[in-house]
Coordinates of C-alpha atoms in Angstrom, one line a residue:
M1 CA -31.7 -45.0 -31.6
D2 CA -30.4 -47.2 -34.6
M3 CA -28.9 -50.5 -33.7
P4 CA -25.0 -50.9 -34.0
V5 CA -23.8 -52.2 -37.1
L6 CA -23.5 -56.0 -36.8
T7 CA -22.0 -58.5 -39.3
E8 CA -24.4 -58.6 -42.2
T9 CA -25.2 -62.1 -43.6
K10 CA -27.7 -63.1 -46.2
I11 CA -29.6 -66.1 -44.6
P12 CA -31.6 -68.3 -47.0
D13 CA -34.7 -69.9 -45.8
A14 CA -34.5 -73.1 -43.7
A15 CA -35.6 -75.6 -46.4
S16 CA -32.9 -74.7 -48.7
Q17 CA -30.4 -74.9 -45.8
L18 CA -31.4 -78.6 -45.1
D19 CA -30.5 -79.5 -48.6
D20 CA -27.0 -78.4 -48.4
S21 CA -25.1 -79.5 -45.2
D22 CA -22.0 -77.4 -46.0
K23 CA -24.0 -74.2 -46.3
G24 CA -26.0 -75.2 -43.1
A25 CA -22.7 -75.5 -41.0
Q26 CA -21.6 -72.2 -42.4
L27 CA -24.8 -70.4 -41.4
A28 CA -24.6 -72.0 -37.9
K29 CA -21.1 -70.6 -37.4
M30 CA -22.3 -67.1 -38.6
L31 CA -25.4 -67.2 -36.3
Q32 CA -23.0 -68.1 -33.4
A33 CA -20.6 -65.2 -34.2
R34 CA -23.7 -62.9 -34.4
A35 CA -24.7 -63.9 -31.0
D36 CA -21.2 -63.2 -29.6
E37 CA -21.0 -59.8 -31.3
M38 CA -24.5 -58.9 -29.8
C39 CA -23.5 -59.9 -26.5
D40 CA -20.4 -58.0 -26.6
T41 CA -22.2 -54.8 -27.8
T42 CA -24.6 -55.2 -25.0
K43 CA -22.0 -55.4 -22.3
Q44 CA -20.1 -52.1 -23.8
N45 CA -23.5 -50.4 -23.8
I46 CA -24.1 -51.2 -20.1
A47 CA -20.5 -50.2 -19.3
E48 CA -21.1 -46.9 -20.9
Q49 CA -24.5 -46.3 -19.1
A50 CA -22.7 -47.1 -15.8
I51 CA -20.2 -44.4 -16.5
M52 CA -22.9 -42.0 -17.5
A53 CA -24.7 -42.7 -14.2
R54 CA -21.6 -42.3 -12.0
A55 CA -21.0 -38.9 -13.6
L56 CA -24.5 -37.8 -12.9
M57 CA -24.3 -39.1 -9.2
S58 CA -21.0 -37.2 -8.8
A59 CA -22.7 -34.0 -10.0
R60 CA -25.5 -34.8 -7.5
S61 CA -23.1 -35.2 -4.5
N62 CA -21.4 -31.8 -5.4
L63 CA -24.7 -30.1 -5.4
V64 CA -25.8 -31.8 -2.1
G65 CA -22.5 -30.7 -0.5
H66 CA -22.9 -27.1 -1.8
A67 CA -26.4 -26.9 -0.6
A68 CA -25.4 -28.3 3.0
H69 CA -22.6 -25.7 3.1
F70 CA -25.1 -22.9 2.3
C71 CA -27.6 -24.4 4.7
K72 CA -25.0 -23.9 7.6
K73 CA -24.2 -20.4 6.4
F74 CA -27.8 -19.4 6.1
T75 CA -28.6 -20.9 9.7
A76 CA -25.8 -18.8 11.1
F77 CA -26.7 -15.7 9.3
N78 CA -30.5 -16.1 10.3
E79 CA -29.4 -16.2 14.1
E80 CA -27.2 -13.2 13.7
L81 CA -30.0 -11.3 11.8
G82 CA -32.4 -12.2 14.5
N83 CA -30.2 -10.9 17.3
C84 CA -29.6 -7.6 15.2
F85 CA -33.3 -7.3 14.6
N86 CA -34.1 -7.7 18.4
K87 CA -31.3 -5.1 19.2
Y88 CA -32.6 -2.6 16.8
D89 CA -36.2 -2.9 18.0
Q90 CA -35.1 -2.2 21.5
I91 CA -33.1 0.9 20.4
L92 CA -36.1 2.1 18.5
A93 CA -38.3 1.7 21.6
S94 CA -35.8 3.4 23.9
C95 CA -35.6 6.1 21.3
D96 CA -39.3 6.8 21.4
T97 CA -39.1 7.1 25.2
G98 CA -35.9 9.4 25.0
F99 CA -37.8 11.7 22.5
E100 CA -40.7 12.1 24.9
A101 CA -38.4 12.9 27.7
L102 CA -36.7 15.6 25.5
E103 CA -40.0 17.3 24.9
K104 CA -40.1 18.2 28.6
V105 CA -36.5 19.8 28.5
T106 CA -36.4 23.6 28.0
L107 CA -33.5 25.1 26.2
P108 CA -31.8 28.2 27.5
L109 CA -32.3 31.4 25.3
E110 CA -28.7 31.5 24.7
L111 CA -28.6 28.2 22.9
V112 CA -31.8 29.0 20.9
G113 CA -30.5 32.2 19.1
G114 CA -32.8 34.7 17.6
E115 CA -35.8 32.4 17.7
G116 CA -35.9 32.4 21.6
S117 CA -37.3 36.0 21.9
Q118 CA -40.0 35.3 19.4
M119 CA -41.1 31.9 20.5
G120 CA -40.8 32.4 24.2
T121 CA -39.6 28.9 25.5
V122 CA -38.4 26.3 23.1
S123 CA -38.2 22.5 24.2
M124 CA -35.3 20.4 23.2
S125 CA -37.3 18.3 20.9
E126 CA -37.8 21.4 18.6
S127 CA -34.1 21.8 18.3
T128 CA -32.2 21.1 14.9
V129 CA -30.1 18.3 16.5
V130 CA -33.0 16.5 17.9
Q131 CA -35.0 16.8 14.7
N132 CA -32.1 15.3 12.7
M133 CA -32.0 12.6 15.1
Q134 CA -35.8 12.0 14.6
S135 CA -35.3 12.0 10.8
I136 CA -32.6 9.3 11.3
R137 CA -35.0 7.2 13.5
S138 CA -37.7 7.4 10.8
Y139 CA -35.2 6.4 8.0
V140 CA -33.8 3.4 9.8
A141 CA -37.2 2.2 10.9
G142 CA -38.3 2.0 7.3
A143 CA -35.1 0.4 6.2
L144 CA -35.3 -2.1 8.9
Q145 CA -38.8 -3.1 7.9
Q146 CA -37.7 -3.5 4.3
L147 CA -34.8 -5.6 5.4
K148 CA -37.1 -7.9 7.4
G149 CA -39.4 -8.4 4.4
R150 CA -36.6 -9.2 2.2
F151 CA -35.0 -11.7 4.4
T152 CA -38.4 -13.3 4.8
E153 CA -38.7 -13.8 1.1
L154 CA -35.2 -15.1 1.2
S155 CA -36.2 -17.7 3.9
V156 CA -39.1 -18.8 1.9
M157 CA -36.9 -19.2 -1.3
N158 CA -34.5 -21.3 0.9
M159 CA -37.1 -23.6 2.1
E160 CA -38.6 -24.1 -1.4
T161 CA -35.2 -24.8 -2.8
S162 CA -34.5 -27.3 -0.2
A163 CA -37.8 -29.1 -0.9
R164 CA -37.2 -29.2 -4.7
L165 CA -33.7 -30.5 -4.2
E166 CA -35.0 -33.4 -2.2
V167 CA -37.5 -34.3 -4.8
D168 CA -35.3 -33.6 -7.9
M169 CA -32.1 -35.3 -6.6
D170 CA -33.9 -38.6 -5.9
M171 CA -31.7 -41.0 -8.1
S172 CA -32.0 -44.2 -6.2
E173 CA -33.0 -46.0 -9.4
L174 CA -29.7 -45.0 -11.1
E175 CA -27.5 -46.5 -8.2
P176 CA -25.6 -49.6 -8.9
K177 CA -28.3 -51.6 -7.2
G178 CA -31.2 -49.5 -8.5
S179 CA -34.0 -50.7 -10.6
H180 CA -32.3 -49.5 -13.9
F181 CA -29.3 -51.6 -13.6
V182 CA -31.0 -54.6 -12.1
K183 CA -33.1 -54.7 -15.2
L184 CA -30.0 -54.4 -17.4
E185 CA -28.4 -57.2 -15.5
E186 CA -31.4 -59.5 -16.1
Q187 CA -31.2 -58.7 -19.8
V188 CA -27.5 -59.5 -19.9
G189 CA -28.1 -62.7 -18.2
E190 CA -30.8 -63.7 -20.7
M191 CA -28.6 -62.9 -23.7
Q192 CA -25.7 -64.9 -22.0
Q193 CA -28.0 -67.9 -21.9
L194 CA -29.0 -67.4 -25.6
Q195 CA -25.4 -67.1 -26.5
A196 CA -24.6 -70.4 -24.8
S197 CA -27.5 -72.1 -26.5
Q198 CA -26.3 -70.8 -29.9
H199 CA -22.9 -72.4 -29.4
S200 CA -24.4 -75.8 -28.3
L201 CA -26.8 -75.8 -31.2
A202 CA -24.3 -74.9 -33.9
E203 CA -22.8 -78.4 -33.8
N204 CA -26.0 -79.9 -35.5
V205 CA -27.2 -78.4 -38.8
Q206 CA -30.6 -79.6 -37.9
N207 CA -30.9 -76.8 -35.2
L208 CA -30.8 -74.0 -37.6
P209 CA -34.5 -73.0 -37.1
T210 CA -33.9 -72.9 -33.3
M211 CA -30.8 -70.7 -33.8
Y212 CA -32.9 -68.4 -35.9
S213 CA -35.4 -68.1 -33.1
N214 CA -32.8 -67.3 -30.6
D215 CA -31.1 -64.9 -32.9
A216 CA -34.4 -62.9 -33.0
K217 CA -34.6 -62.9 -29.2
L218 CA -31.0 -61.7 -29.0
G219 CA -31.8 -58.8 -31.3
K220 CA -34.9 -57.8 -29.4
T221 CA -33.0 -57.8 -26.1
L222 CA -30.3 -55.7 -27.6
R223 CA -32.9 -53.2 -28.8
L224 CA -34.2 -52.9 -25.3
V225 CA -30.7 -52.2 -23.9
L226 CA -30.2 -49.4 -26.6
L227 CA -33.4 -47.9 -25.7
S228 CA -32.6 -47.8 -22.0
Q229 CA -29.4 -46.1 -22.9
E230 CA -31.3 -43.5 -24.8
A231 CA -33.7 -43.1 -21.9
L232 CA -30.7 -42.8 -19.5
H233 CA -29.1 -40.1 -21.8
H234 CA -32.2 -37.9 -21.8
E235 CA -32.6 -38.4 -18.1
A236 CA -29.0 -37.3 -17.4
H237 CA -29.4 -34.3 -19.6
T238 CA -32.6 -33.3 -17.7
R239 CA -31.1 -33.9 -14.4
M240 CA -27.9 -31.9 -15.1
R241 CA -30.1 -29.0 -16.3
C242 CA -31.8 -29.1 -12.8
I243 CA -28.6 -29.3 -11.0
S244 CA -27.4 -26.3 -12.8
G245 CA -30.4 -24.4 -11.9
H246 CA -30.2 -25.4 -8.2
Q247 CA -26.6 -24.2 -8.2
S248 CA -27.6 -20.9 -9.8
Q249 CA -30.2 -20.5 -7.1
I250 CA -27.7 -21.2 -4.3
Q251 CA -25.3 -18.6 -5.6
K252 CA -28.0 -16.1 -5.9
M253 CA -29.2 -16.6 -2.3
A254 CA -25.5 -16.3 -1.2
K255 CA -25.1 -13.1 -3.0
S256 CA -28.3 -11.8 -1.4
I257 CA -26.9 -12.7 2.1
S258 CA -23.8 -10.6 1.3
G259 CA -25.9 -7.6 0.5
Y260 CA -27.9 -8.0 3.6
K261 CA -24.7 -7.9 5.5
D262 CA -23.6 -4.7 4.0
S263 CA -27.1 -3.3 4.6
L264 CA -26.7 -4.4 8.3
R265 CA -23.3 -2.6 8.5
S266 CA -24.8 0.6 7.3
L267 CA -27.7 0.5 9.5
D268 CA -25.5 -0.2 12.5
R269 CA -23.9 3.0 12.1
Y270 CA -27.1 4.9 12.5
F271 CA -28.4 2.8 15.3
G272 CA -25.1 3.5 17.1
E273 CA -26.1 7.2 17.0
L274 CA -29.6 6.6 18.1
E275 CA -28.3 4.7 21.2
H276 CA -27.6 8.1 22.8
V277 CA -31.0 9.5 22.5
P278 CA -32.3 7.9 25.8
H279 CA -29.3 9.4 27.7
M280 CA -29.5 13.0 26.1
S281 CA -31.9 14.4 28.7
I282 CA -29.9 13.7 31.7
A283 CA -26.6 14.3 29.8
F284 CA -27.9 17.9 28.8
Q285 CA -28.8 18.7 32.4
A286 CA -25.4 17.7 33.4
G287 CA -23.8 19.7 30.6
V288 CA -25.7 22.9 31.7
T289 CA -24.5 22.3 35.2
E290 CA -20.9 21.9 33.9
V291 CA -21.1 25.0 31.9
H292 CA -21.9 27.0 35.0
R293 CA -19.2 25.4 37.0
R294 CA -16.5 26.2 34.3
V295 CA -17.6 29.7 33.9
Q296 CA -17.3 30.2 37.7
F297 CA -13.9 28.6 37.6
R298 CA -12.7 31.0 35.0
E299 CA -13.9 34.0 36.8
A300 CA -12.3 32.8 40.0
Y301 CA -9.1 32.1 38.0
S302 CA -9.1 35.7 36.5
S303 CA -9.8 37.2 40.0
Q304 CA -6.9 35.4 41.5
V305 CA -4.7 36.5 38.6
A306 CA -5.8 40.2 39.2
Q307 CA -5.1 39.9 43.0
C308 CA -1.9 38.4 42.4
T309 CA -0.8 41.1 39.9
V310 CA -1.8 43.8 42.4
K311 CA 0.2 42.3 45.3
I312 CA 3.2 41.8 43.2
N313 CA 3.2 45.2 41.8
D314 CA 2.9 46.7 45.3
L315 CA 5.8 44.5 46.4
V316 CA 7.6 45.9 43.4
E317 CA 6.9 49.5 44.1
R318 CA 8.2 49.2 47.7
E319 CA 11.3 47.5 46.5
V320 CA 11.9 50.4 43.9
K321 CA 11.5 52.9 46.6
V322 CA 14.1 51.2 49.0
R323 CA 16.5 50.8 46.0
K324 CA 16.2 54.5 45.1
A325 CA 16.8 55.4 48.6
F326 CA 20.0 53.3 48.5
S327 CA 21.0 54.9 45.3
N328 CA 20.7 58.3 46.5
T329 CA 22.6 57.6 49.8
H330 CA 25.3 55.2 48.7
G331 CA 25.0 54.0 45.2
K332 CA 25.8 57.4 43.7
H333 CA 29.3 57.1 45.2
L334 CA 30.3 53.7 43.9
P335 CA 31.7 53.2 40.2
P336 CA 29.3 51.0 38.1
M337 CA 32.1 48.6 37.3
L338 CA 32.8 47.9 41.0
I339 CA 29.6 46.1 41.8
P340 CA 27.9 45.1 38.4
G341 CA 24.1 45.2 38.5
L342 CA 23.8 47.3 41.6
N343 CA 21.6 50.0 39.6
E344 CA 18.9 47.5 38.2
M345 CA 15.2 48.0 39.4
P346 CA 12.7 45.1 39.6
P347 CA 10.2 45.2 36.8
A348 CA 6.5 45.5 37.2
I349 CA 4.2 42.6 35.8
D350 CA 1.0 42.4 34.0
I351 CA -0.1 38.8 34.2
E352 CA -2.1 37.9 31.1
V353 CA -5.1 35.3 31.4
P354 CA -4.7 32.5 29.0
W355 CA -7.3 31.8 26.3
F356 CA -9.6 28.9 27.6
D357 CA -13.3 28.2 28.0
C358 CA -14.2 31.3 26.1
D359 CA -16.5 29.4 23.7
L360 CA -18.9 28.3 26.4
P361 CA -22.3 29.9 26.3
R362 CA -23.2 32.4 29.1
L363 CA -26.4 30.9 30.5
E364 CA -27.5 33.8 32.6
S365 CA -31.1 33.1 31.8
L366 CA -31.2 30.0 34.2
S367 CA -31.1 30.1 37.9
A368 CA -27.6 29.6 38.0
R369 CA -26.9 33.0 36.8
G370 CA -27.2 34.4 40.3
E371 CA -24.4 32.0 41.7
G372 CA -22.2 33.1 38.8
E373 CA -22.8 36.8 39.5
A374 CA -22.1 36.2 43.2
A375 CA -18.8 34.5 42.5
R376 CA -17.9 37.2 40.2
G377 CA -18.9 40.0 42.8
E378 CA -16.6 38.3 45.3
G379 CA -13.7 38.4 42.8
E380 CA -14.4 42.1 42.1
A381 CA -14.4 42.8 45.9
A382 CA -11.2 41.0 46.4
R383 CA -9.8 43.1 43.4
G384 CA -11.1 46.2 45.1
E385 CA -9.5 45.4 48.3
G386 CA -6.2 44.9 46.4
E387 CA -6.7 48.3 44.7
A388 CA -7.5 49.8 48.1
A389 CA -4.4 48.4 49.6
R390 CA -2.3 49.7 46.8
G391 CA -4.2 53.2 47.1
E392 CA -3.2 53.2 50.8
G393 CA 0.5 52.5 49.8
E394 CA 0.2 55.4 47.4
A395 CA -1.4 57.6 50.2
A396 CA 1.3 56.6 52.8
R397 CA 4.0 57.6 50.3
G398 CA 2.4 60.9 49.8
E399 CA 1.9 62.0 53.5
G400 CA 5.2 63.5 53.8
D401 CA 4.4 66.0 50.9
G402 CA 1.6 67.7 52.9
E403 CA -2.0 68.6 51.9
Q404 CA -1.0 69.2 48.3
G405 CA 0.4 65.7 48.0
L406 CA -2.8 64.4 49.4
D407 CA -4.9 66.1 46.7
Q408 CA -2.5 64.9 44.1
V409 CA -2.8 61.3 45.5
S410 CA -6.6 61.4 45.3
D411 CA -6.5 62.6 41.8
L412 CA -4.1 59.9 40.9
K413 CA -6.1 57.3 42.5
Q414 CA -9.2 58.4 40.4
A415 CA -7.2 58.5 37.2
L416 CA -5.6 55.2 38.0
E417 CA -9.1 53.5 38.6
T418 CA -10.2 55.0 35.3
I419 CA -7.1 53.6 33.5
R420 CA -7.6 50.2 35.1
Q421 CA -11.3 50.0 34.0
E422 CA -10.2 51.1 30.4
R423 CA -7.4 48.5 30.5
D424 CA -9.9 45.7 31.6
A425 CA -12.2 46.7 28.6
I426 CA -9.2 46.8 26.2
Q427 CA -7.9 43.3 27.4
Q428 CA -11.4 41.9 26.9
S429 CA -11.6 43.2 23.4
T430 CA -8.1 42.1 22.8
L431 CA -8.7 38.6 23.7
E432 CA -11.7 38.5 21.5
L433 CA -9.8 40.0 18.6
H434 CA -6.9 37.6 19.5
W435 CA -9.3 34.8 19.0
K436 CA -10.7 35.9 15.8
V437 CA -7.1 36.8 14.5
S438 CA -5.9 33.2 15.6
T439 CA -8.7 31.6 13.8
Q440 CA -8.0 33.7 10.5
E441 CA -4.4 32.9 10.8
A442 CA -5.0 29.2 11.1
A443 CA -7.1 29.2 8.0
M444 CA -4.7 31.5 6.1
K445 CA -1.7 29.4 7.3
S446 CA -3.2 26.2 5.9
M447 CA -3.9 28.0 2.6
D448 CA -0.3 29.3 2.6
D449 CA 1.0 25.9 3.4
L450 CA -1.0 24.4 0.5
K451 CA 0.3 27.3 -1.9
L452 CA 3.9 26.6 -0.6
N453 CA 3.7 22.9 -1.0
N454 CA 2.3 23.5 -4.7
T455 CA 5.1 26.0 -5.4
S456 CA 7.7 23.6 -3.9
L457 CA 6.4 20.7 -6.0
E458 CA 6.5 22.9 -9.2
L459 CA 10.0 24.0 -8.5
Q460 CA 11.0 20.4 -7.9
L461 CA 9.3 19.4 -11.1
N462 CA 11.2 22.2 -13.1
D463 CA 14.5 21.0 -11.5
T464 CA 13.8 17.6 -12.3
K465 CA 13.0 18.5 -16.0
S466 CA 16.1 20.6 -16.3
N467 CA 18.3 17.8 -14.8
L468 CA 16.7 15.3 -17.1
A469 CA 17.5 17.5 -20.1
R470 CA 21.0 17.9 -19.1
A471 CA 21.3 14.3 -18.5
M472 CA 19.9 13.4 -21.9
A473 CA 22.2 15.9 -23.5
A474 CA 25.2 14.3 -21.6
L475 CA 24.1 10.9 -22.6
E476 CA 23.8 11.8 -26.3
A477 CA 27.2 13.3 -26.2
R478 CA 28.8 10.2 -24.4
T479 CA 26.9 8.0 -26.7
A480 CA 28.6 9.6 -29.8
T481 CA 31.9 9.4 -28.1
L482 CA 31.4 5.9 -27.0
N483 CA 30.5 5.0 -30.6
E484 CA 33.7 6.6 -31.8
I485 CA 35.8 4.8 -29.1
R486 CA 34.2 1.6 -30.1
Q487 CA 35.1 2.2 -33.7
L488 CA 38.7 3.1 -32.9
V489 CA 39.1 0.2 -30.5
G490 CA 37.8 -2.3 -33.0
M491 CA 40.1 -0.8 -35.7
S492 CA 43.1 -1.1 -33.4
V493 CA 42.2 -4.7 -32.3
S494 CA 41.9 -5.8 -36.0
A495 CA 45.4 -4.3 -36.6
H496 CA 47.1 -6.4 -33.8
S497 CA 46.5 -7.8 -30.4
V498 CA 49.4 -5.4 -29.2
G499 CA 47.2 -2.4 -29.9
A500 CA 44.3 -4.1 -28.1
S501 CA 46.4 -4.7 -24.9
D502 CA 47.8 -1.0 -25.2
C503 CA 44.4 0.3 -25.3
S504 CA 43.4 -1.6 -22.2
S505 CA 46.3 -0.3 -20.4
G506 CA 45.5 3.3 -21.5
T507 CA 42.0 2.9 -20.4
S508 CA 43.0 1.9 -16.9
Y509 CA 45.1 5.1 -16.5
S510 CA 42.4 7.4 -18.0
E511 CA 39.5 6.6 -15.8
S512 CA 39.8 10.0 -13.9
Q513 CA 40.3 12.0 -17.3
H514 CA 37.6 13.7 -19.3
D515 CA 36.0 11.9 -22.4
S516 CA 37.8 14.1 -24.8
G517 CA 41.2 13.1 -23.3
L518 CA 40.3 9.4 -23.5
L519 CA 39.3 9.9 -27.3
D520 CA 42.5 11.6 -28.0
L521 CA 44.4 8.8 -26.2
L522 CA 42.6 6.2 -28.2
R523 CA 43.3 8.0 -31.5
A524 CA 47.0 8.2 -30.5
Q525 CA 47.0 4.5 -29.6
K526 CA 45.5 3.7 -33.0
A527 CA 48.3 5.5 -34.8
V528 CA 50.8 3.7 -32.5
A529 CA 49.3 0.2 -33.2
A530 CA 49.6 1.0 -36.9
E531 CA 53.3 1.9 -36.4
V532 CA 53.9 -1.2 -34.1
L533 CA 52.4 -3.3 -37.0
Q534 CA 54.7 -1.6 -39.5
A535 CA 57.7 -2.0 -37.1
R536 CA 57.0 -5.7 -36.7
E537 CA 57.2 -6.1 -40.5
T538 CA 60.5 -4.4 -40.8
T539 CA 62.4 -5.7 -37.8
G540 CA 63.0 -9.2 -36.7
L541 CA 63.4 -8.2 -33.1
A542 CA 59.7 -7.2 -32.9
S543 CA 58.6 -10.9 -33.6
A544 CA 60.0 -11.7 -30.1
V545 CA 58.1 -9.1 -28.1
R546 CA 56.2 -10.4 -24.9
M547 CA 53.2 -8.8 -23.6
G548 CA 53.8 -9.7 -20.0
P549 CA 52.1 -9.3 -17.4
E550 CA 55.5 -10.2 -16.1
F551 CA 59.1 -9.9 -17.6
N552 CA 62.4 -11.5 -17.0
V553 CA 66.0 -10.5 -18.1
G554 CA 66.5 -11.4 -21.7
D555 CA 62.8 -10.9 -22.6
V556 CA 62.0 -8.4 -25.5
A557 CA 59.5 -5.7 -24.4
M558 CA 57.8 -2.7 -26.1
F559 CA 57.4 0.6 -24.3
L560 CA 55.0 3.4 -25.3
R561 CA 55.8 7.0 -24.4
R562 CA 53.2 8.7 -22.2
R563 CA 52.6 12.3 -21.3
S564 CA 52.7 13.2 -17.7
S565 CA 49.2 14.7 -17.9
Q566 CA 47.9 11.2 -18.8
L567 CA 49.1 9.8 -15.5
V568 CA 47.3 11.2 -12.4
G569 CA 49.8 12.6 -9.9
C570 CA 52.9 11.8 -12.1
T571 CA 56.0 13.9 -11.4
E572 CA 58.1 12.6 -14.3
T573 CA 58.4 14.7 -17.5
E574 CA 58.9 11.8 -19.8
V575 CA 57.5 8.3 -19.1
Y576 CA 57.8 5.1 -21.2
Q577 CA 55.4 2.3 -20.0
A578 CA 55.5 -1.2 -21.1
V579 CA 52.6 -2.5 -23.1
T580 CA 51.3 -5.5 -21.0
Q581 CA 48.2 -7.8 -20.9
G582 CA 47.3 -6.6 -17.3
D583 CA 47.2 -3.8 -14.9
T584 CA 50.9 -4.1 -14.1
H585 CA 53.6 -1.3 -14.0
W586 CA 56.8 -1.6 -15.9
F587 CA 58.8 1.6 -16.7
L588 CA 61.8 2.4 -18.8
H589 CA 64.6 4.0 -16.9
P590 CA 66.5 6.0 -18.1
V591 CA 64.4 7.3 -20.9
P592 CA 65.9 7.2 -24.4
S593 CA 67.6 10.2 -25.7
V594 CA 66.3 12.6 -28.6
G595 CA 66.2 10.9 -32.0
M596 CA 66.3 12.3 -35.3
G597 CA 64.6 15.6 -35.9
G598 CA 64.9 16.6 -32.3
E599 CA 61.8 14.6 -31.2
K600 CA 61.7 11.6 -28.5
P601 CA 60.6 8.3 -30.0
R602 CA 56.9 7.3 -29.4
L603 CA 57.8 3.6 -29.3
V604 CA 60.8 1.8 -28.0
I605 CA 61.5 -1.9 -28.4
G606 CA 64.4 -3.7 -26.8
E607 CA 65.9 -6.6 -24.7
L608 CA 65.7 -6.4 -20.9
V609 CA 69.3 -6.4 -19.3
E610 CA 68.3 -5.0 -15.9
V611 CA 65.1 -5.3 -13.7
H612 CA 64.5 -3.4 -10.5
Q613 CA 61.4 -4.1 -8.3
M614 CA 60.4 -0.9 -6.5
E615 CA 57.5 0.2 -4.3
A616 CA 56.0 3.7 -4.2
G617 CA 56.7 5.5 -1.0
A618 CA 54.5 8.1 0.7
P619 CA 54.6 11.5 -0.8
P620 CA 56.5 14.2 1.1
E621 CA 53.4 16.0 2.0
Q622 CA 49.9 14.9 2.0
G623 CA 48.4 15.4 -1.4
D624 CA 51.7 15.8 -3.3
P625 CA 52.2 13.6 -6.4
T626 CA 54.2 10.4 -6.4
P627 CA 56.5 9.0 -9.2
F628 CA 54.6 7.7 -12.1
G629 CA 51.3 8.7 -10.3
L630 CA 51.2 5.5 -8.3
R631 CA 49.6 5.1 -4.8
E632 CA 51.5 4.5 -1.7
G633 CA 52.8 0.9 -1.3
E634 CA 52.0 -0.1 -4.9
E635 CA 54.7 -2.1 -6.7
Y636 CA 56.3 -1.2 -10.0
H637 CA 59.5 -2.1 -12.0
C638 CA 62.2 0.0 -13.7
V639 CA 64.2 -1.7 -16.5
K640 CA 67.1 -1.0 -18.9
L641 CA 67.2 -2.2 -22.3
A642 CA 69.9 -3.3 -24.9
N643 CA 69.5 -3.7 -28.7
V644 CA 67.1 -0.9 -28.7
K645 CA 64.9 -0.1 -31.7
T646 CA 63.1 3.3 -31.6
F647 CA 60.2 4.6 -33.7
T648 CA 59.1 8.2 -33.8

């Protein structure tokens, strides 16, 4: 590093200086100033080195804090991962025991399908479900082993990073009391002593040789300080690169921890399924028992329904017999309207068993089949008893018909039994068909709903497009009308303020009218404004016209003719309304007579001589119009004029 630029002075040799005292004094002062300049440069350089060292120490502190935070995070994750590894190892061990137990469990032929008849007996471990579980077990075991190896590598990397961090971040020599700055303080002290010596020697010209020697020592010390700054700069650059590398390494390890957490969450889902393997053997046996119990319950349920149906129908038959006897004896003599409902007969019922537990397998191949058959036999026996009781009732009813009746009853019994058997078969097939049809209907319904939703969305989209097209067309029409209105209003306002106030009043009365009516009204007002301007130029009375919004007797006002169609609900045929600067209602009453040419004037100007304040009353009937089209309770004024000037 080059020395800083100091004050350059051409110093002659000592012999020539001694001959000239003036030049000697001048040289002494110059050496003294040079000593001061080198001392100041040294102090400034040391201050810059202190700033550089503080910046480096700050970066080191930031790295140490980051490393400490990551160390806590890594320690917590290490404990969590260790607990997970222990848990997963236990699950894998219990899975192996569970798979061994499943090999001893034999599957019923009804659950095996077509393979059972060919293979004889099949163990549960050979089923597709258990084989899938074994595949999951193999997969998670390999993934767990890989995760353990990767985390071991991460642990080694963390320990190496911590060790390098302790070595690389040792900056004790750069601390304020470190060896680097202690040496700089010694050099500064030495230069200050030489500076003080230069000041004392400058008083005598004879001391110039000593001052030259001190100047050389000052220059040498300054060069040492500059070299220490260059070394510190190089050291800071190297340390900052090292700090940056450690920061990158810590961030890389933090990302690895996030990846390991995602892997743990994925494995946890599979291990959650494997936790059920040790309990599958016992649960399967309990499931088979539960299937038998539910099948028996359904059979008993169906048997009770059949018995209940037989008993109720027998009761109905006896009741029908009694009612027919009453009808033959007494009912036929009673008019139907005298006692309503007396001729009704009780209906026979046919209780239909609801659809439930029909998807359960029929496990007749196991020992529990006999118990199910026994329960079913009891149900059939009970049903036979009900049928026999009903047959006895039929037989008892036919005893009075003699031997021929007995033969017919026997034939009927046989035919009835055949019909009931066919009915039971038909009911069973109907239930199966009903289940299939309901499944297909559910699928078709979902498809129909989807198509219906798509159709509805398409219709809504088409309606929205058509509405948007109509709205755009209406907007374009209204935009053209609005542009013309703005043009007319601007022309009217430029003519005179009277025209502008008249337009404002006209707009307030035409809010409920169509845009074309508003446009016609504004065109008419434009013409009126032109006439008003012409009238003001031709009459002196027009110069005193007031625009309201209130008038008094003696004021000059201007009234514009309105059509009754321009005022909603107006019952008057001819209306003259004052041109005002507000939404007030002043009307001319009575209206002026017909002018020249048989036409009523369009504009009337005159002096107010009478003013009557009125209030709109309620219409005679709801919905009827009111005078001047005003709402009930709204105030208005009727005036009379003198000195009238009309314009047609």
